[in-house]
Amino acid sequence: MATIKDIARKAGVSQGTVSNVLNGKGNVSSTKILKVEEAAKALGYTANEKAKLLRKGSSKTLALILPNPYDRQYSDFLISFTAFAEAQGCDVALYYSEDDSEQERNLIERIKSSMAIGIATYTTLGKRAVATYQAYGYEPHQVLFVERSGGGSYLGFDYTNAAHAIAEHLGTDSLTLVSEEQASQDEQFSKALETRVGHIKHVRTNTFSRKSKLFAVYEEKGAKVVVTTSLALARMCRSIQTSFFPETESALLTLA
């Protein structure tokens, strides 16, 4: 039977990485996870996670699904979530969806097979998310939707109050709102802003289109006020504005 050392050699990663992937632990990139899984499958390696957990007792693992390992807002949440979990005597198993709904479904199935007792997720599934998680065996009280509402327990901003505060602070009748495509709650924020500001240009981005769309925001020279829904978007806006459009006077505000 193949060993962890065999899998590590074939996948071109460390034995520690293989161990983390097979046990659903650690901060491992989606690329390395795929390499390990493909190597394990090719070598005929199988691990009965449920049997291991039965030998150890009950699982004390909480799963966390993040869109990617790059954006600061997600790494910040990981730090806070891990601290909370460890204070409750739990481990954290980290997964990346790459903002892909099919990938998220695959991850839920993997997480369920690992017998994690709960999940916190930046979901890509919108309002149907809570039903999807329930179909895989997770009841609504076992799932926390972070920043993106999924129809169940939700952790995020009070967008109506945030819109009121921003409109009052800026005192403008026109602005550009930059958000992520998958963040369904941003629509609520956009509508709340529009009722208080007037004209809103809403630019929706994703991991692949982010730079080109933000470049276009400043290239059009109409972005006198830009509001972003995340710190990562704000940083990229500021970088593009100062590097390529230093003569453009533009106020920048972010929710986080």
GROMACS .gro file of C-alpha atoms in nm:
model
  256
    1MET     CA    1   0.000   0.000   0.000
    2ALA     CA    2   0.123   0.351  -0.084
    3THR     CA    3   0.264   0.560   0.201
    4ILE     CA    4   0.253   0.934   0.267
    5LYS     CA    5   0.617   0.947   0.157
    6ASP     CA    6   0.523   0.786  -0.178
    7ILE     CA    7   0.242   1.037  -0.231
    8ALA     CA    8   0.468   1.331  -0.141
    9ARG     CA    9   0.730   1.218  -0.391
   10LYS     CA   10   0.478   1.174  -0.673
   11ALA     CA   11   0.298   1.503  -0.601
   12GLY     CA   12   0.623   1.698  -0.558
   13VAL     CA   13   0.528   1.832  -0.215
   14SER     CA   14   0.640   1.777   0.143
   15GLN     CA   15   0.515   1.491   0.360
   16GLY     CA   16   0.368   1.750   0.595
   17THR     CA   17   0.159   1.893   0.310
   18VAL     CA   18   0.033   1.544   0.222
   19SER     CA   19  -0.059   1.481   0.585
   20ASN     CA   20  -0.247   1.811   0.605
   21VAL     CA   21  -0.442   1.740   0.287
   22LEU     CA   22  -0.534   1.384   0.383
   23ASN     CA   23  -0.645   1.496   0.728
   24GLY     CA   24  -0.819   1.814   0.613
   25LYS     CA   25  -0.590   2.040   0.812
   26GLY     CA   26  -0.350   2.325   0.749
   27ASN     CA   27  -0.329   2.619   0.510
   28VAL     CA   28  -0.278   2.433   0.182
   29SER     CA   29  -0.337   2.589  -0.160
   30SER     CA   30  -0.598   2.443  -0.392
   31THR     CA   31  -0.322   2.359  -0.644
   32LYS     CA   32  -0.132   2.146  -0.393
   33ILE     CA   33  -0.454   1.983  -0.271
   34LEU     CA   34  -0.532   1.872  -0.627
   35LYS     CA   35  -0.176   1.741  -0.676
   36VAL     CA   36  -0.193   1.537  -0.355
   37GLU     CA   37  -0.539   1.401  -0.432
   38GLU     CA   38  -0.437   1.302  -0.786
   39ALA     CA   39  -0.116   1.137  -0.660
   40ALA     CA   40  -0.305   0.949  -0.387
   41LYS     CA   41  -0.562   0.827  -0.638
   42ALA     CA   42  -0.294   0.720  -0.888
   43LEU     CA   43  -0.110   0.524  -0.618
   44GLY     CA   44  -0.429   0.361  -0.492
   45TYR     CA   45  -0.412   0.522  -0.149
   46THR     CA   46  -0.734   0.517   0.053
   47ALA     CA   47  -0.793   0.656   0.401
   48ASN     CA   48  -1.107   0.577   0.594
   49GLU     CA   49  -1.152   0.907   0.778
   50LYS     CA   50  -1.467   0.792   0.955
   51ALA     CA   51  -1.293   0.486   1.095
   52LYS     CA   52  -1.008   0.703   1.224
   53LEU     CA   53  -1.251   0.937   1.394
   54LEU     CA   54  -1.439   0.649   1.551
   55ARG     CA   55  -1.111   0.528   1.701
   56LYS     CA   56  -1.033   0.876   1.835
   57GLY     CA   57  -1.387   0.952   1.950
   58SER     CA   58  -1.595   1.239   1.814
   59SER     CA   59  -1.466   1.499   1.569
   60LYS     CA   60  -1.378   1.843   1.703
   61THR     CA   61  -1.310   1.998   1.365
   62LEU     CA   62  -1.467   2.311   1.221
   63ALA     CA   63  -1.434   2.361   0.846
   64LEU     CA   64  -1.369   2.701   0.690
   65ILE     CA   65  -1.429   2.763   0.319
   66LEU     CA   66  -1.254   3.074   0.183
   67PRO     CA   67  -1.263   3.202  -0.177
   68ASN     CA   68  -0.883   3.216  -0.205
   69PRO     CA   69  -0.564   3.236   0.005
   70TYR     CA   70  -0.454   3.573  -0.135
   71ASP     CA   71  -0.688   3.849  -0.018
   72ARG     CA   72  -0.609   4.009   0.317
   73GLN     CA   73  -0.972   4.006   0.433
   74TYR     CA   74  -0.980   3.626   0.413
   75SER     CA   75  -0.648   3.572   0.588
   76ASP     CA   76  -0.760   3.811   0.862
   77PHE     CA   77  -1.082   3.616   0.908
   78LEU     CA   78  -0.886   3.289   0.916
   79ILE     CA   79  -0.674   3.420   1.205
   80SER     CA   80  -0.978   3.531   1.405
   81PHE     CA   81  -1.178   3.217   1.329
   82THR     CA   82  -0.889   2.989   1.423
   83ALA     CA   83  -0.840   3.171   1.753
   84PHE     CA   84  -1.211   3.132   1.830
   85ALA     CA   85  -1.215   2.763   1.734
   86GLU     CA   86  -0.908   2.679   1.941
   87ALA     CA   87  -1.060   2.857   2.241
   88GLN     CA   88  -1.352   2.614   2.208
   89GLY     CA   89  -1.115   2.317   2.188
   90CYS     CA   90  -1.165   2.270   1.814
   91ASP     CA   91  -0.932   2.235   1.516
   92VAL     CA   92  -0.985   2.420   1.187
   93ALA     CA   93  -0.975   2.250   0.847
   94LEU     CA   94  -0.921   2.505   0.570
   95TYR     CA   95  -1.059   2.477   0.217
   96TYR     CA   96  -1.062   2.707  -0.088
   97SER     CA   97  -1.356   2.735  -0.329
   98GLU     CA   98  -1.186   2.966  -0.581
   99ASP     CA   99  -1.531   3.133  -0.594
  100ASP     CA  100  -1.661   2.837  -0.794
  101SER     CA  101  -2.000   2.690  -0.699
  102GLU     CA  102  -1.920   2.340  -0.825
  103GLN     CA  103  -1.596   2.342  -0.627
  104GLU     CA  104  -1.790   2.450  -0.318
  105ARG     CA  105  -2.028   2.155  -0.357
  106ASN     CA  106  -1.733   1.918  -0.389
  107LEU     CA  107  -1.581   2.067  -0.076
  108ILE     CA  108  -1.903   2.022   0.123
  109GLU     CA  109  -1.899   1.653   0.031
  110ARG     CA  110  -1.535   1.621   0.138
  111ILE     CA  111  -1.601   1.807   0.460
  112LYS     CA  112  -1.896   1.585   0.543
  113SER     CA  113  -1.688   1.272   0.487
  114SER     CA  114  -1.429   1.412   0.729
  115MET     CA  115  -1.708   1.446   0.989
  116ALA     CA  116  -1.647   1.814   1.065
  117ILE     CA  117  -1.905   1.934   1.316
  118GLY     CA  118  -1.969   2.270   1.149
  119ILE     CA  119  -1.878   2.499   0.860
  120ALA     CA  120  -1.811   2.871   0.816
  121THR     CA  121  -1.823   2.970   0.451
  122TYR     CA  122  -1.797   3.259   0.206
  123THR     CA  123  -2.056   3.086  -0.009
  124THR     CA  124  -2.094   3.108  -0.387
  125LEU     CA  125  -2.439   2.947  -0.383
  126GLY     CA  126  -2.655   3.250  -0.303
  127LYS     CA  127  -2.996   3.210  -0.139
  128ARG     CA  128  -3.007   2.837  -0.215
  129ALA     CA  129  -2.692   2.773  -0.012
  130VAL     CA  130  -2.862   2.669   0.312
  131ALA     CA  131  -3.069   2.407   0.126
  132THR     CA  132  -2.758   2.275  -0.049
  133TYR     CA  133  -2.569   2.234   0.277
  134GLN     CA  134  -2.872   2.064   0.430
  135ALA     CA  135  -2.884   1.821   0.138
  136TYR     CA  136  -2.526   1.720   0.220
  137GLY     CA  137  -2.618   1.660   0.584
  138TYR     CA  138  -2.548   1.993   0.754
  139GLU     CA  139  -2.841   2.148   0.939
  140PRO     CA  140  -2.883   2.529   0.931
  141HIS     CA  141  -2.745   2.571   1.283
  142GLN     CA  142  -2.421   2.399   1.174
  143VAL     CA  143  -2.342   2.648   0.896
  144LEU     CA  144  -2.232   3.012   0.928
  145PHE     CA  145  -2.244   3.225   0.613
  146VAL     CA  146  -1.978   3.498   0.624
  147GLU     CA  147  -2.034   3.830   0.441
  148ARG     CA  148  -2.241   3.649   0.176
  149SER     CA  149  -2.593   3.554   0.280
  150GLY     CA  150  -2.693   3.194   0.215
  151GLY     CA  151  -3.035   3.192   0.375
  152GLY     CA  152  -2.919   3.083   0.722
  153SER     CA  153  -2.705   3.218   1.006
  154TYR     CA  154  -2.517   3.520   0.874
  155LEU     CA  155  -2.214   3.721   0.988
  156GLY     CA  156  -2.159   4.049   0.807
  157PHE     CA  157  -2.239   4.418   0.787
  158ASP     CA  158  -2.562   4.605   0.853
  159TYR     CA  159  -2.565   4.737   0.497
  160THR     CA  160  -2.855   4.979   0.543
  161ASN     CA  161  -2.686   5.161   0.830
  162ALA     CA  162  -2.350   5.148   0.649
  163ALA     CA  163  -2.503   5.309   0.340
  164HIS     CA  164  -2.659   5.586   0.552
  165ALA     CA  165  -2.327   5.658   0.728
  166ILE     CA  166  -2.130   5.664   0.402
  167ALA     CA  167  -2.379   5.890   0.225
  168GLU     CA  168  -2.378   6.131   0.519
  169HIS     CA  169  -1.998   6.132   0.536
  170LEU     CA  170  -1.939   6.184   0.164
  171GLY     CA  171  -2.215   6.434   0.089
  172THR     CA  172  -2.214   6.345  -0.282
  173ASP     CA  173  -2.490   6.271  -0.533
  174SER     CA  174  -2.283   6.028  -0.744
  175LEU     CA  175  -2.034   5.750  -0.674
  176THR     CA  176  -1.886   5.425  -0.803
  177LEU     CA  177  -1.941   5.112  -0.594
  178VAL     CA  178  -1.692   4.826  -0.642
  179SER     CA  179  -1.783   4.480  -0.511
  180GLU     CA  180  -1.730   4.109  -0.575
  181GLU     CA  181  -1.964   3.925  -0.812
  182GLN     CA  182  -2.039   3.650  -0.559
  183ALA     CA  183  -2.130   3.881  -0.271
  184SER     CA  184  -2.511   3.878  -0.292
  185GLN     CA  185  -2.546   4.113   0.005
  186ASP     CA  186  -2.376   4.386  -0.195
  187GLU     CA  187  -2.697   4.429  -0.396
  188GLN     CA  188  -2.871   4.532  -0.074
  189PHE     CA  189  -2.589   4.777  -0.004
  190SER     CA  190  -2.608   4.918  -0.357
  191LYS     CA  191  -2.984   4.978  -0.333
  192ALA     CA  192  -2.950   5.137   0.010
  193LEU     CA  193  -2.677   5.369  -0.121
  194GLU     CA  194  -2.881   5.462  -0.426
  195THR     CA  195  -3.177   5.576  -0.215
  196ARG     CA  196  -2.948   5.810  -0.022
  197VAL     CA  197  -2.696   5.921  -0.284
  198GLY     CA  198  -2.879   5.920  -0.615
  199HIS     CA  199  -2.663   5.790  -0.899
  200ILE     CA  200  -2.466   5.471  -0.838
  201LYS     CA  201  -2.239   5.298  -1.085
  202HIS     CA  202  -2.197   4.941  -0.958
  203VAL     CA  203  -1.884   4.758  -1.080
  204ARG     CA  204  -1.879   4.385  -1.000
  205THR     CA  205  -1.545   4.205  -1.012
  206ASN     CA  206  -1.402   3.859  -0.962
  207THR     CA  207  -1.052   3.716  -0.916
  208PHE     CA  208  -0.988   3.715  -1.291
  209SER     CA  209  -1.147   4.045  -1.400
  210ARG     CA  210  -1.057   4.257  -1.098
  211LYS     CA  211  -0.756   4.446  -1.235
  212SER     CA  212  -0.903   4.521  -1.578
  213LYS     CA  213  -1.235   4.642  -1.435
  214LEU     CA  214  -1.072   4.864  -1.174
  215PHE     CA  215  -0.839   5.007  -1.437
  216ALA     CA  216  -1.147   5.094  -1.645
  217VAL     CA  217  -1.306   5.271  -1.346
  218TYR     CA  218  -1.024   5.527  -1.336
  219GLU     CA  219  -0.964   5.534  -1.711
  220GLU     CA  220  -1.316   5.668  -1.766
  221LYS     CA  221  -1.226   5.963  -1.539
  222GLY     CA  222  -1.572   5.970  -1.386
  223ALA     CA  223  -1.484   5.810  -1.056
  224LYS     CA  224  -1.470   6.111  -0.826
  225VAL     CA  225  -1.583   5.895  -0.534
  226VAL     CA  226  -1.515   5.520  -0.512
  227VAL     CA  227  -1.660   5.296  -0.241
  228THR     CA  228  -1.540   4.935  -0.210
  229THR     CA  229  -1.684   4.649  -0.007
  230SER     CA  230  -1.346   4.506   0.097
  231LEU     CA  231  -0.999   4.618   0.196
  232ALA     CA  232  -0.843   4.412  -0.084
  233LEU     CA  233  -1.047   4.600  -0.346
  234ALA     CA  234  -0.961   4.933  -0.184
  235ARG     CA  235  -0.589   4.856  -0.191
  236MET     CA  236  -0.602   4.762  -0.556
  237CYS     CA  237  -0.800   5.077  -0.639
  238ARG     CA  238  -0.544   5.292  -0.461
  239SER     CA  239  -0.254   5.114  -0.632
  240ILE     CA  240  -0.404   5.160  -0.980
  241GLN     CA  241  -0.500   5.521  -0.916
  242THR     CA  242  -0.160   5.629  -0.781
  243SER     CA  243   0.042   5.430  -1.037
  244PHE     CA  244  -0.149   5.507  -1.357
  245PHE     CA  245  -0.377   5.803  -1.286
  246PRO     CA  246  -0.192   6.020  -1.031
  247GLU     CA  247  -0.354   6.335  -1.172
  248THR     CA  248  -0.703   6.202  -1.099
  249GLU     CA  249  -0.857   6.334  -0.780
  250SER     CA  250  -1.071   6.056  -0.638
  251ALA     CA  251  -1.196   5.990  -0.285
  252LEU     CA  252  -1.177   5.627  -0.172
  253LEU     CA  253  -1.380   5.466   0.105
  254THR     CA  254  -1.412   5.099   0.206
  255LEU     CA  255  -1.645   4.902   0.431
  256ALA     CA  256  -1.363   4.690   0.576
   0.00000   0.00000   0.00000
